[in-house]
Short mmCIF file of C-alpha atoms in Angstrom, two decimals:
data_model
loop_
_atom_site.label_atom_id
_atom_site.label_comp_id
_atom_site.label_asym_id
_atom_site.label_seq_id
_atom_site.Cartn_x
_atom_site.Cartn_y
_atom_site.Cartn_z
CA MET A 54 0.00 0.00 0.00
CA ALA A 55 1.36 3.45 -0.98
CA LEU A 56 2.22 5.94 1.77
CA PRO A 57 -0.70 8.33 1.00
CA GLN A 58 -3.09 5.39 1.09
CA ARG A 59 -1.70 4.22 4.45
CA LEU A 60 -2.02 7.73 5.87
CA GLU A 61 -5.56 7.95 4.57
CA ALA A 62 -6.40 4.61 6.17
CA ARG A 63 -4.91 5.74 9.50
CA THR A 64 -6.84 9.00 9.32
CA LEU A 65 -10.09 7.17 8.66
CA GLY A 66 -9.33 4.79 11.50
CA LEU A 67 -8.65 7.69 13.87
CA ILE A 68 -11.86 9.41 12.80
CA ALA A 69 -13.81 6.20 13.36
CA PHE A 70 -12.26 5.81 16.81
CA VAL A 71 -13.09 9.41 17.79
CA VAL A 72 -16.65 9.01 16.51
CA ALA A 73 -17.09 5.78 18.48
CA ILE A 74 -15.78 7.39 21.66
CA SER A 75 -17.98 10.44 21.13
CA LEU A 76 -21.02 8.20 20.70
CA MET A 77 -20.17 6.35 23.92
CA VAL A 78 -19.84 9.63 25.82
CA GLY A 79 -23.12 10.82 24.32
CA VAL A 80 -24.91 7.64 25.36
CA ALA A 81 -23.46 7.92 28.87
CA ALA A 82 -24.62 11.54 29.11
CA GLY A 83 -28.08 10.53 27.93
CA ILE A 84 -28.34 7.84 30.59
CA GLN A 85 -27.00 10.05 33.35
CA PRO A 86 -25.42 13.50 32.75
CA ARG A 87 -22.79 13.04 35.42
CA TYR A 88 -21.63 9.84 33.68
CA GLY A 89 -21.08 11.87 30.53
CA VAL A 90 -19.11 14.48 32.46
CA ALA A 91 -17.02 11.77 34.11
CA ALA A 92 -16.37 10.08 30.74
CA ALA A 93 -15.25 13.35 29.16
CA LEU A 94 -12.98 14.10 32.12
CA GLY A 95 -11.64 10.56 31.99
CA LEU A 96 -10.72 10.79 28.31
CA THR A 97 -9.03 14.15 28.83
CA PHE A 98 -7.19 12.81 31.85
CA ALA A 99 -6.06 9.64 30.06
CA GLY A 100 -4.71 11.67 27.14
CA ALA A 101 -2.77 13.96 29.47
CA VAL A 102 -1.28 11.08 31.44
CA LEU A 103 -0.18 9.22 28.32
CA ALA A 104 1.47 12.39 27.05
CA ASN A 105 3.24 13.30 30.30
CA LEU A 106 3.28 11.38 33.58
CA THR A 107 4.10 14.50 35.62
CA LEU A 108 1.10 16.29 34.15
CA GLY A 109 -1.03 13.27 34.96
CA VAL A 110 0.00 13.35 38.62
CA LEU A 111 -0.74 17.08 38.80
CA LEU A 112 -4.21 16.57 37.30
CA PHE A 113 -4.85 13.64 39.63
CA THR A 114 -3.94 15.87 42.58
CA LEU A 115 -6.28 18.59 41.36
CA LEU A 116 -9.21 16.25 40.67
CA SER A 117 -8.85 14.54 44.05
CA PHE A 118 -10.29 17.68 45.65
CA LEU A 119 -13.47 17.39 43.63
CA GLU A 120 -15.37 14.38 44.87
CA VAL A 121 -18.41 15.75 43.00
CA VAL A 122 -16.97 14.38 39.73
CA ASN A 123 -17.02 10.87 41.17
CA ALA A 124 -19.59 9.13 39.02
CA GLY A 125 -19.30 5.77 40.69
CA SER A 126 -18.93 4.20 44.08
CA GLY A 127 -17.07 1.36 45.70
CA ALA A 128 -14.42 -0.23 43.55
CA VAL A 129 -15.17 1.57 40.26
CA SER A 130 -15.11 5.26 41.18
CA PHE A 131 -13.68 7.80 38.76
CA MET A 132 -10.68 8.57 40.98
CA LYS A 133 -9.79 4.88 41.29
CA VAL A 134 -9.87 4.50 37.53
CA ALA A 135 -7.80 7.69 37.20
CA GLY A 136 -5.26 6.35 39.68
CA LEU A 137 -5.03 3.09 37.75
CA ILE A 138 -4.44 5.02 34.51
CA VAL A 139 -1.61 6.97 36.16
CA PHE A 140 -0.02 3.76 37.42
CA LEU A 141 -0.22 2.05 34.02
CA SER A 142 1.36 5.11 32.40
CA TRP A 143 4.18 5.00 34.95
CA LEU A 144 4.61 1.25 34.38
CA ALA A 145 4.90 1.79 30.64
CA ALA A 146 7.48 4.54 31.19
CA GLN A 147 9.52 2.30 33.47
CA THR A 148 9.45 -0.50 30.92
CA LEU A 149 10.76 1.81 28.21
CA HIS A 150 13.32 3.68 30.34
CA THR A 151 15.22 1.19 32.47
CA ARG A 152 18.04 3.64 33.24
CA THR A 153 15.67 6.04 34.94
CA ARG A 154 14.23 3.17 36.95
CA ALA A 155 17.66 1.93 38.05
CA GLY A 156 18.97 5.41 38.88
CA ARG A 157 16.02 6.53 40.98
CA ALA A 158 15.01 3.42 42.87
CA LEU A 159 12.47 4.25 45.55
CA PHE A 160 13.81 1.66 47.96
CA VAL A 161 17.30 3.12 47.70
CA SER A 162 16.09 6.65 48.45
CA ALA A 163 13.79 5.73 51.35
CA PRO A 164 14.24 2.08 52.39
CA VAL A 165 12.48 2.28 55.77
CA LEU A 166 9.48 4.16 54.42
CA SER A 167 9.22 1.82 51.42
CA THR A 168 9.34 -1.21 53.68
CA GLY A 169 6.56 0.33 55.77
CA VAL A 170 4.37 0.77 52.67
CA VAL A 171 4.86 -2.83 51.56
CA ALA A 172 4.30 -4.18 55.08
CA PHE A 173 1.14 -2.10 55.57
CA VAL A 174 -0.47 -3.23 52.32
CA ALA A 175 0.59 -6.86 52.78
CA TRP A 176 -0.79 -6.98 56.33
CA SER A 177 -4.06 -5.44 55.16
CA VAL A 178 -4.43 -8.08 52.44
CA MET A 179 -3.62 -10.85 54.91
CA SER A 180 -6.29 -9.58 57.31
CA ALA A 181 -8.96 -10.97 54.97
CA ALA A 182 -8.04 -14.40 56.36
CA TRP A 183 -9.38 -13.58 59.84
CA ALA A 184 -11.81 -10.75 59.10
CA VAL A 185 -15.47 -11.10 60.04
CA ASP A 186 -16.37 -9.94 56.52
CA SER A 187 -13.57 -11.07 54.22
CA GLY A 188 -15.17 -9.39 51.20
CA THR A 189 -15.01 -6.01 52.91
CA ALA A 190 -11.39 -6.68 53.89
CA VAL A 191 -10.44 -7.49 50.30
CA SER A 192 -12.24 -4.40 48.99
CA SER A 193 -10.59 -2.15 51.59
CA SER A 194 -7.18 -3.68 50.89
CA SER A 195 -7.60 -3.01 47.18
CA ARG A 196 -8.02 0.68 48.04
CA PHE A 197 -4.78 0.59 50.03
CA VAL A 198 -3.02 -1.10 47.11
CA LEU A 199 -4.06 1.71 44.75
CA ASP A 200 -2.97 4.34 47.27
CA ALA A 201 0.37 2.62 47.83
CA LEU A 202 1.05 2.59 44.09
CA LEU A 203 1.20 6.38 44.27
CA PHE A 204 4.65 6.11 45.90
CA PRO A 205 6.52 4.75 42.85
CA VAL A 206 4.35 6.83 40.52
CA VAL A 207 5.12 10.12 42.29
CA PHE A 208 8.76 9.12 42.61
CA GLY A 209 8.93 8.68 38.84
CA ALA A 210 6.89 11.80 38.06
CA ILE A 211 8.81 14.31 40.19
CA ARG A 212 12.15 14.48 38.41
CA ARG A 213 13.05 18.15 38.79
CA ARG A 214 12.70 20.79 41.51
CA GLU A 215 10.18 22.62 39.36
CA HIS A 216 7.94 19.57 39.56
CA VAL A 217 7.76 19.99 43.33
CA VAL A 218 6.62 23.58 42.89
CA TRP A 219 4.03 22.47 40.34
CA PHE A 220 2.73 19.80 42.71
CA ILE A 221 2.33 22.33 45.53
CA ALA A 222 0.58 24.70 43.13
CA ALA A 223 -1.80 21.95 41.97
CA PHE A 224 -2.59 21.05 45.58
CA VAL A 225 -3.31 24.69 46.46
CA ILE A 226 -5.40 25.31 43.33
CA GLY A 227 -7.46 22.20 44.04
CA ALA A 228 -8.04 23.33 47.61
CA VAL A 229 -9.07 26.82 46.49
CA ILE A 230 -11.56 25.43 43.96
CA SER A 231 -12.97 23.12 46.63
CA ALA A 232 -13.23 26.04 49.07
CA MET A 233 -14.97 28.24 46.50
CA ILE A 234 -17.49 25.49 45.78
CA GLY A 235 -18.20 25.34 49.49
CA LEU A 236 -18.48 29.11 49.88
CA ALA A 237 -20.93 29.24 46.97
CA GLN A 238 -23.09 26.41 48.33
CA SER A 239 -22.96 26.85 52.11
CA GLY A 240 -25.84 29.35 52.31
CA GLY A 241 -24.89 30.37 55.83
CA GLY A 242 -24.43 26.77 56.98
CA ARG A 243 -21.25 24.84 57.63
CA LEU A 244 -18.96 24.50 54.63
CA ALA A 245 -18.28 21.05 53.17
CA GLY A 246 -16.59 22.14 49.93
CA GLY A 247 -15.80 19.93 46.98
CA ILE A 248 -14.81 17.13 49.37
CA GLY A 249 -18.35 16.93 50.73
CA ASP A 250 -17.37 16.52 54.39
CA PHE A 251 -16.86 19.30 56.97
CA ASP A 252 -13.93 17.79 58.85
CA ALA A 253 -12.15 16.31 55.82
CA GLU A 254 -12.46 19.64 54.00
CA ALA A 255 -10.99 21.50 56.98
CA ALA A 256 -8.08 19.04 57.23
CA LEU A 257 -7.16 19.48 53.58
CA LEU A 258 -7.56 23.26 53.73
CA VAL A 259 -5.12 23.47 56.65
CA THR A 260 -2.72 21.29 54.66
CA ALA A 261 -3.04 23.44 51.54
CA MET A 262 -2.63 26.68 53.53
CA THR A 263 0.62 25.34 54.94
CA LEU A 264 1.92 24.53 51.46
CA ASP A 265 0.72 27.91 50.23
CA ALA A 266 2.64 29.65 53.00
CA GLY A 267 5.81 28.11 51.59
CA LEU A 268 4.97 29.50 48.16
CA ILE A 269 4.23 32.97 49.53
CA ALA A 270 7.53 33.08 51.41
CA THR A 271 9.59 32.07 48.37
CA LEU A 272 7.88 33.94 45.52
CA PRO A 273 9.30 37.39 44.60
CA ARG A 274 7.78 40.33 46.48
CA GLY A 275 5.28 42.25 44.40
CA SER A 276 4.92 39.49 41.82
CA ALA A 277 1.50 38.56 40.46
CA LEU A 278 1.97 34.94 41.52
CA ARG A 279 2.71 35.96 45.10
CA SER A 280 -0.42 38.13 45.15
CA LEU A 281 -2.47 35.19 43.87
CA ALA A 282 -0.97 32.93 46.54
CA ILE A 283 -1.95 35.45 49.23
CA VAL A 284 -5.51 35.65 47.87
CA ALA A 285 -5.62 31.84 47.87
CA ALA A 286 -4.55 31.79 51.53
CA VAL A 287 -7.35 34.20 52.47
CA ILE A 288 -9.98 32.14 50.62
CA MET A 289 -8.80 28.90 52.21
CA GLY A 290 -8.58 30.47 55.68
CA VAL A 291 -12.14 31.79 55.50
CA ALA A 292 -13.41 28.47 54.18
CA MET A 293 -11.58 26.50 56.87
CA ILE A 294 -13.23 28.49 59.67
CA ASP A 295 -16.59 28.21 57.92
CA THR A 296 -16.38 24.42 58.13
CA GLY A 297 -16.85 24.75 61.87
CA SER A 298 -14.46 21.85 62.31
CA ARG A 299 -12.80 21.49 65.71
CA GLY A 300 -10.29 19.11 64.16
CA GLY A 301 -9.34 21.74 61.60
CA VAL A 302 -8.70 24.33 64.32
CA VAL A 303 -6.59 21.85 66.29
CA ALA A 304 -4.61 20.91 63.16
CA LEU A 305 -3.94 24.59 62.41
CA GLY A 306 -2.65 25.10 65.95
CA VAL A 307 -0.39 22.06 65.68
CA VAL A 308 1.04 23.31 62.38
CA LEU A 309 1.84 26.73 63.85
CA LEU A 310 3.51 25.14 66.88
CA ALA A 311 5.49 22.75 64.68
CA ALA A 312 6.56 25.64 62.44
CA VAL A 313 8.07 27.40 65.44
CA ILE A 314 9.80 24.23 66.64
CA PHE A 315 11.10 23.00 63.26
CA GLY A 316 11.36 26.36 61.50
CA GLY A 317 15.16 26.43 61.46
CA ARG A 318 16.41 29.72 60.07
CA TRP A 319 12.76 30.62 59.35
CA ARG A 320 11.72 30.38 63.01
CA ARG A 321 11.30 34.14 63.52
CA ARG A 322 8.98 34.39 60.55
CA ALA A 323 7.06 31.40 61.85
CA VAL A 324 6.53 33.17 65.18
CA VAL A 325 5.24 36.27 63.37
CA VAL A 326 2.86 34.20 61.23
CA ALA A 327 1.61 32.33 64.31
CA ALA A 328 0.94 35.62 66.09
CA VAL A 329 -0.95 37.06 63.10
CA VAL A 330 -3.08 33.92 62.74
CA ALA A 331 -3.78 33.93 66.49
CA VAL A 332 -5.28 37.41 66.07
CA LEU A 333 -7.08 37.03 62.73
CA VAL A 334 -8.81 33.69 63.37
CA PRO A 335 -10.69 34.81 66.53
CA PHE A 336 -11.50 38.14 64.84
CA TYR A 337 -13.14 36.44 61.87
CA PHE A 338 -14.72 33.78 64.05
CA PHE A 339 -16.50 36.21 66.38
CA LEU A 340 -17.46 38.85 63.80
CA LEU A 341 -17.86 37.27 60.37
CA ALA A 342 -18.15 33.48 60.53
CA PRO A 343 -21.51 31.81 59.72
CA SER A 344 -23.71 31.16 62.74
CA ALA A 345 -23.82 27.42 62.01
CA ALA A 346 -20.02 27.17 62.23
CA ILE A 347 -19.94 29.24 65.43
CA GLN A 348 -22.66 27.14 67.05
CA HIS A 349 -20.90 23.90 66.18
CA LEU A 350 -17.55 25.05 67.53
CA ASN A 351 -19.16 26.31 70.74
CA SER A 352 -21.51 23.36 71.16
CA ASP A 353 -20.82 20.70 73.76
CA SER A 354 -23.44 18.33 72.36
CA SER A 355 -22.30 14.90 71.26
CA THR A 356 -21.83 14.11 67.59
CA GLY A 357 -21.20 10.45 68.33
CA ARG A 358 -17.43 10.63 67.92
CA THR A 359 -16.63 9.93 71.58
CA ASP A 360 -19.05 6.99 71.55
CA LEU A 361 -17.32 5.60 68.48
CA TRP A 362 -13.98 5.98 70.22
CA ARG A 363 -15.22 4.12 73.29
CA VAL A 364 -16.48 1.29 71.11
CA GLY A 365 -13.19 1.35 69.21
CA ILE A 366 -11.19 0.95 72.41
CA LYS A 367 -13.34 -2.00 73.46
CA MET A 368 -12.90 -3.55 70.02
CA TRP A 369 -9.11 -3.31 70.30
CA GLU A 370 -9.14 -4.77 73.81
CA ALA A 371 -11.03 -7.76 72.42
CA ASN A 372 -8.72 -8.10 69.38
CA PRO A 373 -5.35 -6.80 70.63
CA VAL A 374 -3.06 -8.56 68.13
CA LEU A 375 -4.64 -9.06 64.71
CA GLY A 376 -7.56 -6.65 64.69
CA VAL A 377 -10.94 -7.36 63.10
CA GLY A 378 -9.77 -7.03 59.49
CA ALA A 379 -9.43 -4.16 57.04
CA GLY A 380 -12.62 -2.11 56.72
CA ASN A 381 -14.44 -4.20 59.32
CA PHE A 382 -14.98 -1.63 62.08
CA PRO A 383 -18.51 -0.67 60.93
CA VAL A 384 -19.34 -4.35 60.44
CA THR A 385 -18.34 -5.48 63.95
CA ALA A 386 -18.87 -2.34 66.07
CA VAL A 387 -22.40 -3.35 67.12
CA GLN A 388 -20.93 -6.34 68.99
CA TYR A 389 -19.23 -4.00 71.48
CA VAL A 390 -22.09 -1.62 72.25
CA GLN A 391 -23.15 -3.25 75.52
CA SER A 392 -19.61 -3.61 76.87
CA SER A 393 -18.84 0.06 76.14
CA GLY A 394 -21.18 1.42 78.83
CA PRO A 395 -23.87 4.10 78.34
CA LEU A 396 -23.73 5.67 74.88
CA THR A 397 -25.44 8.94 73.92
CA ARG A 398 -25.39 8.23 70.17
CA ALA A 399 -25.79 4.49 69.76
CA ASP A 400 -27.54 5.19 66.45
CA VAL A 401 -24.19 5.88 64.73
CA ILE A 402 -23.19 2.33 65.60
CA VAL A 403 -26.42 0.33 65.45
CA ASP A 404 -28.76 2.06 62.99
CA VAL A 405 -26.30 3.60 60.53
CA PRO A 406 -22.83 2.18 61.29
CA HIS A 407 -20.11 4.82 61.04
CA VAL A 408 -16.34 4.63 60.82
CA THR A 409 -14.28 5.40 63.92
CA HIS A 410 -13.62 9.08 63.13
CA ASN A 411 -10.02 8.54 64.20
CA THR A 412 -7.61 7.20 61.60
CA TYR A 413 -5.17 5.72 64.12
CA LEU A 414 -7.79 4.04 66.31
CA GLU A 415 -9.48 2.63 63.22
CA ILE A 416 -6.23 1.13 61.94
CA LEU A 417 -5.51 -0.25 65.42
CA ASP A 418 -8.97 -1.83 65.55
CA GLU A 419 -8.85 -3.29 62.06
CA LEU A 420 -5.17 -4.19 61.56
CA GLY A 421 -3.88 -4.33 65.13
CA PRO A 422 -0.58 -2.91 66.45
CA LEU A 423 1.42 -4.15 63.46
CA GLY A 424 -0.81 -2.25 61.05
CA LEU A 425 -0.60 0.92 63.13
CA ILE A 426 3.20 0.63 63.42
CA ALA A 427 3.47 0.25 59.64
CA LEU A 428 1.29 3.33 59.06
CA LEU A 429 3.28 5.40 61.56
CA THR A 430 6.51 4.23 59.91
CA ILE A 431 5.22 5.63 56.62
CA ALA A 432 4.11 8.91 58.20
CA ILE A 433 7.25 9.52 60.26
CA GLY A 434 9.50 8.39 57.42
CA SER A 435 7.84 10.80 55.03
CA ILE A 436 8.14 13.78 57.39
CA ALA A 437 11.76 12.87 58.15
CA SER A 438 12.55 12.67 54.42
CA ALA A 439 11.14 16.16 53.85
CA LEU A 440 13.16 17.60 56.75
CA ARG A 441 16.35 15.88 55.53
CA ALA A 442 15.76 17.33 52.06
CA ALA A 443 15.31 20.77 53.64
CA ARG A 444 18.64 20.53 55.45
CA LEU A 445 20.44 19.37 52.30
CA TYR A 446 19.05 22.26 50.27
CA GLU A 447 19.88 24.79 52.98
CA ARG A 448 23.45 23.54 53.28
CA ALA A 449 23.78 23.85 49.50
CA GLY A 450 22.54 27.45 49.64
CA GLN A 451 19.17 26.63 48.05
CA GLN A 452 17.09 28.37 50.72
CA LYS A 453 13.95 28.55 48.57
CA PHE A 454 13.68 24.80 48.16
CA GLY A 455 14.74 24.25 51.74
CA LEU A 456 11.72 26.25 52.86
CA MET A 457 9.41 24.43 50.46
CA SER A 458 10.65 21.11 51.83
CA ARG A 459 9.87 22.29 55.36
CA SER A 460 6.41 23.41 54.26
CA ILE A 461 5.72 19.90 52.94
CA ALA A 462 6.81 18.40 56.27
CA LEU A 463 4.58 20.84 58.17
CA ALA A 464 1.66 20.15 55.83
CA LEU A 465 1.97 16.46 56.64
CA VAL A 466 2.06 17.26 60.36
CA GLY A 467 -1.17 19.23 59.97
CA LEU A 468 -2.98 16.58 57.95
CA LEU A 469 -1.87 13.76 60.23
CA SER A 470 -2.98 15.80 63.28
CA ALA A 471 -6.42 16.31 61.76
CA ASP A 472 -6.61 12.56 61.21
CA PHE A 473 -7.14 12.14 64.96
CA PHE A 474 -10.68 13.37 64.29
CA ILE A 475 -11.51 11.70 60.97
CA SER A 476 -11.06 8.30 59.36
CA ASN A 477 -8.81 9.41 56.53
CA GLU A 478 -6.72 6.35 55.77
CA TYR A 479 -8.09 5.90 52.23
CA GLU A 480 -7.78 9.56 51.18
CA HIS A 481 -5.82 9.87 47.92
CA LEU A 482 -4.46 13.29 48.86
CA LEU A 483 -2.98 11.94 52.10
CA TRP A 484 -1.07 9.26 50.21
CA LEU A 485 -0.06 11.68 47.46
CA LEU A 486 1.46 14.02 50.00
CA LEU A 487 3.16 11.14 51.83
CA ALA A 488 4.68 10.06 48.50
CA VAL A 489 6.33 13.40 47.69
CA PRO A 490 9.16 13.54 50.32
CA PRO A 491 11.04 10.43 49.08
CA ALA A 492 11.21 11.96 45.60
CA LEU A 493 12.13 15.31 47.13
CA LEU A 494 14.95 13.75 49.14
CA ALA A 495 16.34 12.02 46.04
CA LEU A 496 16.32 15.36 44.22
CA ALA A 497 18.01 17.11 47.14
CA ARG A 498 20.79 14.51 47.25
CA SER A 499 21.32 14.77 43.51
CA ASP A 500 21.36 18.58 43.59
CA ALA A 501 23.71 18.64 46.58
CA ARG A 502 26.19 16.37 44.77
CA ALA A 503 26.00 18.52 41.64
CA LEU A 504 26.62 21.74 43.58
CA THR A 505 29.62 20.35 45.48
CA ARG A 506 31.48 19.12 42.40
#
């Protein structure tokens, strides 16, 4: 076949493929509009990921803030499919570029953290053997597997210092969009944002504000980008208070305290920022915050969280070694109601079973001490990697990236502090942020060697 004929055949084939995909999207939109939206987003996302893995990770970060685009549930949600696409793209890149894979091995950069990830996922999968509901354990473990795959993906996607800046920017932009959705929809009530949950939204807003503070401190004074970052901080701060989340307020306080303790050469600025926040937050809270948020923060009425914690403690006492199996807290909680003493909100356990509303207690209940130790190994290892990267950059005279590395460590401290009040172990954004420091540390080591030659 002549070249023009081959090109014509390829063109016709491409047109036929595009028409077929368009028809499928149209049918999906006709059945349910949100399915059509999800299909269109999915095609756009898949194209971006195949073109550039780094861009795919940035888009995945951005979309993770918008749970409203999730057209499915359970094991086939949009974000799970998106995560799988990102992983397959990374796998293809690793197959084609073996030198990159050998030179930037994740286990070499962060062996303890990597071991913790493998151990955590393996133990979760094994828990199906003794779980009350093995199907739930398998389903929950599959979610952990997808989250754990973000570690090698992010490690392969973040190859330059600029990629770290882009990731932080994507995280902040996603948080701002989520906050603006909440501000537009709250109507004077508590703000749930694009995440759809008051406490989870507050936790992520505190995290994003911490990352944004690193951007503000390092961007040139008077620049348009710095002004936008400041506006973003104001929007996120207002939205965080409007959630009325006690956990969010606690997480913000922990971040400010940690910034003073681990601020290094930036400690004085951290003290100033902490003082300003200590003045502005009460000012907005007492004068401008929605009444629903104020009432919730001031209320001493039970939301059921303390009852869930009491049941969770009893569950661990009854299963101190292995736990009840991944995802099995809601399934088995009703068995411990009577032994937990008087409960004010038994309905959140009996009628509509809830999760523990404490990430660490839930992991302890479901996976036992070994599961909790593995999770803490991941968390501490990630924070330590970010702080080590900060010190390497600062010694090399790269103060800007040293500060950004510290902001990532502080953001993790804030998010992990908020997790005392929510069950957040499956959150993609938590695992994305945990996955960044190993790549950051590898970059810092490489840059430090290059600068000392």
